[in-house]
PDB file of C-alpha atoms in Angstrom:
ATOM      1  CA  UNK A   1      69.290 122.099 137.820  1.00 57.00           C
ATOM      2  CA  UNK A   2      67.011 120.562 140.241  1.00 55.00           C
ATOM      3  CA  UNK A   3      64.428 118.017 138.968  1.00 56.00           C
ATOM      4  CA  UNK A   4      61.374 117.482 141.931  1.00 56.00           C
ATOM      5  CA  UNK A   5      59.411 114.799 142.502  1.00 55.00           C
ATOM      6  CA  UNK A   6      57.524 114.882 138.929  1.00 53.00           C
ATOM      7  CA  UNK A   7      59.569 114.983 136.242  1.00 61.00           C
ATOM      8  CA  UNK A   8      61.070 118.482 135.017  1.00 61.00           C
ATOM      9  CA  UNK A   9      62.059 120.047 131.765  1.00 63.00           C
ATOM     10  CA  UNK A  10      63.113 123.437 131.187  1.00 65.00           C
ATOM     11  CA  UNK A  11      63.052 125.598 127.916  1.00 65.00           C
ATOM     12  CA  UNK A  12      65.716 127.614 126.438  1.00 66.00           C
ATOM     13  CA  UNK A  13      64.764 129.877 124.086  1.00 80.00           C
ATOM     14  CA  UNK A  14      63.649 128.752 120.341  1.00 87.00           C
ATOM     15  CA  UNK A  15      65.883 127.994 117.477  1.00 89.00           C
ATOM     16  CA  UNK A  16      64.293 128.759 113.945  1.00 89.00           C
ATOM     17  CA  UNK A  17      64.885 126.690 111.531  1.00 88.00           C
ATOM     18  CA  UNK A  18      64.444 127.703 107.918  1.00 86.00           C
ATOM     19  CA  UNK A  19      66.210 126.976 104.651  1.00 83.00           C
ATOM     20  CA  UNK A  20      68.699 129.694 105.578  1.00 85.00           C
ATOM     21  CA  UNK A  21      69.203 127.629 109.086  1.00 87.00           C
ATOM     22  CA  UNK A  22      68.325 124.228 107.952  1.00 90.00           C
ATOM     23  CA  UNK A  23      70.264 122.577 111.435  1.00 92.00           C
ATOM     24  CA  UNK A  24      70.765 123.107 115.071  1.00 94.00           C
ATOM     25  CA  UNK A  25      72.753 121.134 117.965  1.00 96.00           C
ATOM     26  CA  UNK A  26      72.930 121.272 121.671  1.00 95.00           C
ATOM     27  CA  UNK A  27      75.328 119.590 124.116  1.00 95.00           C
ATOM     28  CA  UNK A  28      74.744 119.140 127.847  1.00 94.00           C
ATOM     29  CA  UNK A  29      77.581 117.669 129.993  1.00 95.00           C
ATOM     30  CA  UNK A  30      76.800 115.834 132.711  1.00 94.00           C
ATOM     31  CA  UNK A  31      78.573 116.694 135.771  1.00 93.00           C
ATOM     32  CA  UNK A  32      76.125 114.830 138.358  1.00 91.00           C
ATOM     33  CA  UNK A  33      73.210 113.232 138.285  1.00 88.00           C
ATOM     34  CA  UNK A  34      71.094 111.151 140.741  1.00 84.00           C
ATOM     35  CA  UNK A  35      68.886 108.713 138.520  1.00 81.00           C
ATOM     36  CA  UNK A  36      67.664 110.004 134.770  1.00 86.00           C
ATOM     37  CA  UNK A  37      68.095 113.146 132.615  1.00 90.00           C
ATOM     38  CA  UNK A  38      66.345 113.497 129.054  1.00 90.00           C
ATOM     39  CA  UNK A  39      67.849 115.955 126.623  1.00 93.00           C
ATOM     40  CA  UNK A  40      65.639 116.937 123.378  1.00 91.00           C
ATOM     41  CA  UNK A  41      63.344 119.453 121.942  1.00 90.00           C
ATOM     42  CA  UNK A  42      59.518 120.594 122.298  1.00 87.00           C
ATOM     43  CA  UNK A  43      57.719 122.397 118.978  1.00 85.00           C
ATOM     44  CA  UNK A  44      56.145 125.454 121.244  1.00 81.00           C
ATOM     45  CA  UNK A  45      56.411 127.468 124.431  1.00 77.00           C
ATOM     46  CA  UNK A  46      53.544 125.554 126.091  1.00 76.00           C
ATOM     47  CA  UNK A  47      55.270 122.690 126.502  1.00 71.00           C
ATOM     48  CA  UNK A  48      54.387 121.161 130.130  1.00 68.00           C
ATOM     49  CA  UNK A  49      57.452 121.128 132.595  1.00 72.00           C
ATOM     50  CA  UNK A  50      55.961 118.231 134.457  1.00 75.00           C
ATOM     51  CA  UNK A  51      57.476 115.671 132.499  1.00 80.00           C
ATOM     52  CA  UNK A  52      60.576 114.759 130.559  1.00 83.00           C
ATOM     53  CA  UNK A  53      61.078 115.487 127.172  1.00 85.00           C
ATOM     54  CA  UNK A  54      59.440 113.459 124.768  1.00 83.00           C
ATOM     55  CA  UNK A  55      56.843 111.726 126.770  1.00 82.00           C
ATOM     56  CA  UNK A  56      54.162 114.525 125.456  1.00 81.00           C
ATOM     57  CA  UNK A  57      53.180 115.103 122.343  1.00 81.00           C
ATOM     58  CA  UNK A  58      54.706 117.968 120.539  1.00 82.00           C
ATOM     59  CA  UNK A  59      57.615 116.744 121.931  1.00 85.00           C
ATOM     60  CA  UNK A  60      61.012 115.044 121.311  1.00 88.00           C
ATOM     61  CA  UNK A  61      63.621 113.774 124.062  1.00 88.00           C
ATOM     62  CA  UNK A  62      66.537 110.980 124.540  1.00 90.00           C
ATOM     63  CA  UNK A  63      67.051 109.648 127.641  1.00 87.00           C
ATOM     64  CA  UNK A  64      69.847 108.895 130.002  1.00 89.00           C
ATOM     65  CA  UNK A  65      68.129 105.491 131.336  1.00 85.00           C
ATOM     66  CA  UNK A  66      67.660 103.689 128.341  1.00 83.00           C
ATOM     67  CA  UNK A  67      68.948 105.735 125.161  1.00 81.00           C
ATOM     68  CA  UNK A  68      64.956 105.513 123.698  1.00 81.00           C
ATOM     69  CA  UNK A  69      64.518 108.994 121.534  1.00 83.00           C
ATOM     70  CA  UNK A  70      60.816 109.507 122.757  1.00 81.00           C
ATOM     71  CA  UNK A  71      59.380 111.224 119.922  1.00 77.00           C
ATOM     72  CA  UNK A  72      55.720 112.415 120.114  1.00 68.00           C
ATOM     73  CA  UNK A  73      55.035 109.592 123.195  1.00 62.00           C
ATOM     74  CA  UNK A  74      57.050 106.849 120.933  1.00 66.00           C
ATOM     75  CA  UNK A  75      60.284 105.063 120.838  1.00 67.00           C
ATOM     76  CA  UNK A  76      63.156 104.465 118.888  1.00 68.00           C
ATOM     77  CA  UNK A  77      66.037 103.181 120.477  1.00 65.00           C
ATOM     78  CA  UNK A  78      69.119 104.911 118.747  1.00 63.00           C
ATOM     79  CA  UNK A  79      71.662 104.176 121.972  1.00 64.00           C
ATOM     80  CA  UNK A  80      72.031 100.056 122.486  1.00 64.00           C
ATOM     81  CA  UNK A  81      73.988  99.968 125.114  1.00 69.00           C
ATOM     82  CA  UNK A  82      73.880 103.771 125.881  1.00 78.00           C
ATOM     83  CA  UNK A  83      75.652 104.616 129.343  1.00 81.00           C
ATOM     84  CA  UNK A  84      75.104 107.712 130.889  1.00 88.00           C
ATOM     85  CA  UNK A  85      77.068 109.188 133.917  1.00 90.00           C
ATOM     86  CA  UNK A  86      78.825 111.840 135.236  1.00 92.00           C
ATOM     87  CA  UNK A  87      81.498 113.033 132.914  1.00 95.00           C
ATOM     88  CA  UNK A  88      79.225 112.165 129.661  1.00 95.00           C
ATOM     89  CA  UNK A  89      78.120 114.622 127.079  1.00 96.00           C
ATOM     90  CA  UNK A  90      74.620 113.956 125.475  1.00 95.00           C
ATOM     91  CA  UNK A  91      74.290 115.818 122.266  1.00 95.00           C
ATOM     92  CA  UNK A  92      71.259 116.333 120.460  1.00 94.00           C
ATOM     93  CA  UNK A  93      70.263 117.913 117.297  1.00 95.00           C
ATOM     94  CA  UNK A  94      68.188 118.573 113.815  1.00 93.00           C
ATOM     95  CA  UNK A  95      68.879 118.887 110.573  1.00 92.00           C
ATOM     96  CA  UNK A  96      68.097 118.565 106.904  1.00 89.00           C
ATOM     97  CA  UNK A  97      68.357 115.450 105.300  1.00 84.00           C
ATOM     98  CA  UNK A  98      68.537 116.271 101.241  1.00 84.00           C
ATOM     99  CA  UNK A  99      67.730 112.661 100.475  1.00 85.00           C
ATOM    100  CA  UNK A 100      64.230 112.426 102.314  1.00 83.00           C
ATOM    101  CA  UNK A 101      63.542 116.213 101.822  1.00 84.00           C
ATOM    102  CA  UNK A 102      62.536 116.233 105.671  1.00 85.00           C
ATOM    103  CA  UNK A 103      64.100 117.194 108.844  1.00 88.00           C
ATOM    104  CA  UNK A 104      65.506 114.584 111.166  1.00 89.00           C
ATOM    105  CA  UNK A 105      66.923 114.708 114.831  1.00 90.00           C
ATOM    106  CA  UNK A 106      70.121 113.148 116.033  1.00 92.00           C
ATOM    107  CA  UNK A 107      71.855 112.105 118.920  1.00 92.00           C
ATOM    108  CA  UNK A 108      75.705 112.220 120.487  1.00 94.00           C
ATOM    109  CA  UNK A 109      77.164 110.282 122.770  1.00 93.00           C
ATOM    110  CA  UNK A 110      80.218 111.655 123.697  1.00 94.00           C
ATOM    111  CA  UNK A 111      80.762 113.151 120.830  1.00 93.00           C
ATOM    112  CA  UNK A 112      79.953 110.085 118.776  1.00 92.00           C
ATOM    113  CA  UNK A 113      76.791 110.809 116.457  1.00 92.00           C
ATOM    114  CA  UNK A 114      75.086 107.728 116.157  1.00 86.00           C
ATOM    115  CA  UNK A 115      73.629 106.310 113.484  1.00 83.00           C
ATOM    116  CA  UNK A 116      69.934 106.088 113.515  1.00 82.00           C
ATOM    117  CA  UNK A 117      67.651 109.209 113.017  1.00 84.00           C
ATOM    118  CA  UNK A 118      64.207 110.037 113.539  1.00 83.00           C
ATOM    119  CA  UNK A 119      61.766 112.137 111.220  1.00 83.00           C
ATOM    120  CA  UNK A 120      61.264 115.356 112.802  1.00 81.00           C
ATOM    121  CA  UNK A 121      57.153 115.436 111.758  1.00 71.00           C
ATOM    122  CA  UNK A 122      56.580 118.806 110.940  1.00 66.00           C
ATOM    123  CA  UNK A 123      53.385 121.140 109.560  1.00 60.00           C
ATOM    124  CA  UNK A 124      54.493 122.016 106.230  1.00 64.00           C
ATOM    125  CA  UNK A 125      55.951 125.491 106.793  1.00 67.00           C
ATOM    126  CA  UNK A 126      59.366 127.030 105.879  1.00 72.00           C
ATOM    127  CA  UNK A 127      60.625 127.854 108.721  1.00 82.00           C
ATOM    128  CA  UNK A 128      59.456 127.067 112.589  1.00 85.00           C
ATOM    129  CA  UNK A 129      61.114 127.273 115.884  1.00 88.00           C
ATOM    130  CA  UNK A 130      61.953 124.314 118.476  1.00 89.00           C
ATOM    131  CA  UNK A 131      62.397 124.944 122.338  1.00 89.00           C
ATOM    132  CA  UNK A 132      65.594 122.910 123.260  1.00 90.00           C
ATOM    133  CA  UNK A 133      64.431 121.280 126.788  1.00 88.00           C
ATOM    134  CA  UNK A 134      67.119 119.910 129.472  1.00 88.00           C
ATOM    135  CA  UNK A 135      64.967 117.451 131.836  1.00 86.00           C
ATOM    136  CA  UNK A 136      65.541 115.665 134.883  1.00 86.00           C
ATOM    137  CA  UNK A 137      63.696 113.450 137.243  1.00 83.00           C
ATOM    138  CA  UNK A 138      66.064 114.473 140.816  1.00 81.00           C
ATOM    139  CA  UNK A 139      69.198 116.606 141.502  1.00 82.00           C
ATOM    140  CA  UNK A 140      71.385 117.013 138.152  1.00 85.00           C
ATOM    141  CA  UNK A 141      74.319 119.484 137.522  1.00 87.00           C
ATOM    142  CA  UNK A 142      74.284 120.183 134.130  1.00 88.00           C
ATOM    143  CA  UNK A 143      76.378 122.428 131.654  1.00 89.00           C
ATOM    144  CA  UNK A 144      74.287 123.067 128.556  1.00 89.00           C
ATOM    145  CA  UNK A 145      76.942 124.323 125.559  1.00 89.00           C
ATOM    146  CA  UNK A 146      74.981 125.838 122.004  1.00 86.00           C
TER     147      UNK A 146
END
């Protein structure tokens, strides 16, 4: 993966959720990286790939620098002390949350889940599908594992 001098973000294909498929999670291992990667997921195909995940709206990232989950152009920080490097795994994912009736997204650390969520503001509907996006800001060899 090869981030340029704006930032970059790349779309797998969707994931539907639905009550069938009420959760989804991503890891990407970090084998290098020069400066900052953002792992997360955008709510259509459109998303621009000139920035990192989460800093548009429609969008929802973490990111290596500072462990803020940009969601929709805001923050929450769900990493204190997050470290990123080579060697780490970043996990994100979605899910159900019976309690709230809404879906929220969640982050790994190394296979740690950590304990703050965010909503996952959605339009209503059943089901809907979410673009998993790998960002990165300069050179970055990452292994993405579904």
């Amino acid at each position: 993966f090869q981030g340029g001098d704006s930032m970059t973000a790349t779309a797998i294909l969707p994931v539907r959720l639905c009550p069938a498929h009420p959760h989804f999670y991503f890891e990407v291992v970090v084998e290098e990286m020069d400066l900052l990667i953002a792992v997360g997921f955008a709510r259509n195909a459109e998303t621009p790939q000139q920035s990192l995940p989460g800093w548009t709206p429609g969008t929802y990232g973490v990111h290596s620098d500072d462990g803020l989950l940009q969601a929709n152009t805001s923050a929450t920080r769900v990493m204190p002390g997050w470290k990123v490097k080579a060697g780490s795994t970043v996990g994100m994912g979605v899910e159900w949350n019976e309690l709230q009736d809404e879906y929220h997204l969640f982050v790994t650390l190394d296979g740690q889940r950590q304990p703050r969520e965010v909503p996952l503001a959605e339009d209503g509907r059943d089901s809907f599908d979410l673009w998993p996006l790998v960002g990165a800001d300069r050179n970055a060899a990452l292994r993405v594992n579904f």
